[in-house]
mmCIF file of C-alpha atoms in Angstrom:
data_model
loop_
_atom_site.group_PDB
_atom_site.id
_atom_site.type_symbol
_atom_site.label_atom_id
_atom_site.label_comp_id
_atom_site.label_asym_id
_atom_site.label_seq_id
_atom_site.Cartn_x
_atom_site.Cartn_y
_atom_site.Cartn_z
ATOM 1 C CA UNK H 1 0.000 0.000 0.000
ATOM 2 C CA UNK H 2 2.819 2.394 0.868
ATOM 3 C CA UNK H 3 4.503 1.776 -2.493
ATOM 4 C CA UNK H 4 1.292 2.687 -4.330
ATOM 5 C CA UNK H 5 0.921 5.888 -2.315
ATOM 6 C CA UNK H 6 4.545 6.838 -2.950
ATOM 7 C CA UNK H 7 4.213 6.106 -6.665
ATOM 8 C CA UNK H 8 1.003 8.149 -6.858
ATOM 9 C CA UNK H 9 2.648 11.048 -5.048
ATOM 10 C CA UNK H 10 5.667 10.961 -7.375
ATOM 11 C CA UNK H 11 3.402 10.846 -10.439
ATOM 12 C CA UNK H 12 1.382 13.797 -9.143
ATOM 13 C CA UNK H 13 4.520 15.848 -8.460
ATOM 14 C CA UNK H 14 5.956 15.091 -11.909
ATOM 15 C CA UNK H 15 2.654 16.069 -13.502
ATOM 16 C CA UNK H 16 2.518 19.278 -11.462
ATOM 17 C CA UNK H 17 6.055 20.334 -12.409
ATOM 18 C CA UNK H 18 5.533 19.428 -16.065
ATOM 19 C CA UNK H 19 2.455 21.653 -16.341
ATOM 20 C CA UNK H 20 4.325 24.538 -14.680
ATOM 21 C CA UNK H 21 7.051 24.290 -17.323
ATOM 22 C CA UNK H 22 4.499 24.439 -20.144
ATOM 23 C CA UNK H 23 3.084 27.777 -18.971
ATOM 24 C CA UNK H 24 5.027 30.433 -20.855
ATOM 25 C CA UNK H 25 4.455 34.090 -20.183
ATOM 26 C CA UNK H 26 4.196 36.206 -23.267
ATOM 27 C CA UNK H 27 4.523 39.931 -23.585
ATOM 28 C CA UNK H 28 1.476 41.789 -24.834
ATOM 29 C CA UNK H 29 1.714 43.369 -28.266
ATOM 30 C CA UNK H 30 1.712 47.131 -28.227
ATOM 31 C CA UNK H 31 0.674 49.681 -30.831
ATOM 32 C CA UNK H 32 1.159 53.417 -31.111
ATOM 33 C CA UNK H 33 -1.785 55.701 -31.763
ATOM 34 C CA UNK H 34 -1.948 59.442 -32.178
ATOM 35 C CA UNK H 35 -3.100 61.154 -28.978
ATOM 36 C CA UNK H 36 -6.638 62.517 -28.936
ATOM 37 C CA UNK H 37 -6.101 64.762 -25.901
ATOM 38 C CA UNK H 38 -2.669 66.330 -26.468
ATOM 39 C CA UNK H 39 -2.915 69.663 -28.281
ATOM 40 C CA UNK H 40 -0.152 71.673 -29.934
ATOM 41 C CA UNK H 41 3.391 70.769 -30.907
ATOM 42 C CA UNK H 42 4.856 68.013 -28.776
ATOM 43 C CA UNK H 43 7.803 68.991 -26.591
ATOM 44 C CA UNK H 44 6.885 67.852 -23.061
ATOM 45 C CA UNK H 45 3.942 66.381 -21.188
ATOM 46 C CA UNK H 46 3.002 63.785 -23.787
ATOM 47 C CA UNK H 47 3.691 60.791 -21.528
ATOM 48 C CA UNK H 48 1.625 62.288 -18.701
ATOM 49 C CA UNK H 49 -1.287 63.045 -21.053
ATOM 50 C CA UNK H 50 -1.344 59.498 -22.429
ATOM 51 C CA UNK H 51 -1.160 57.920 -18.977
ATOM 52 C CA UNK H 52 -3.458 60.213 -16.980
ATOM 53 C CA UNK H 53 -6.032 61.464 -19.477
ATOM 54 C CA UNK H 54 -6.199 58.657 -22.021
ATOM 55 C CA UNK H 55 -5.419 55.792 -19.578
ATOM 56 C CA UNK H 56 -2.851 54.202 -21.889
ATOM 57 C CA UNK H 57 0.579 52.697 -21.200
ATOM 58 C CA UNK H 58 2.859 55.607 -22.162
ATOM 59 C CA UNK H 59 3.437 58.400 -24.635
ATOM 60 C CA UNK H 60 6.302 59.977 -26.537
ATOM 61 C CA UNK H 61 6.979 62.835 -28.892
ATOM 62 C CA UNK H 62 8.108 61.667 -32.294
ATOM 63 C CA UNK H 63 10.025 63.429 -35.050
ATOM 64 C CA UNK H 64 6.818 64.942 -36.457
ATOM 65 C CA UNK H 65 6.284 66.889 -33.168
ATOM 66 C CA UNK H 66 3.070 65.024 -32.421
ATOM 67 C CA UNK H 67 2.227 63.003 -29.318
ATOM 68 C CA UNK H 68 1.976 59.244 -29.872
ATOM 69 C CA UNK H 69 0.538 56.992 -27.145
ATOM 70 C CA UNK H 70 1.424 53.338 -26.614
ATOM 71 C CA UNK H 71 -1.435 50.902 -25.910
ATOM 72 C CA UNK H 72 -1.999 47.152 -25.815
ATOM 73 C CA UNK H 73 -3.270 45.885 -29.163
#
């Protein structure tokens, strides 16, 4: 009886560890969209506008002096 219990326990532990290894975390895809709330040429404050007003991940000024926000796609 003890051998069966030990074998069952070992099988359960192997199964548990095997399923943990199969779970792979992936990073969410992100996209950039033009800000709806930021007005004027972009020099500063874009990141704050995207985060606080538009509730997105982040924001940055690009070469075209417009505010682009990063969001999950």
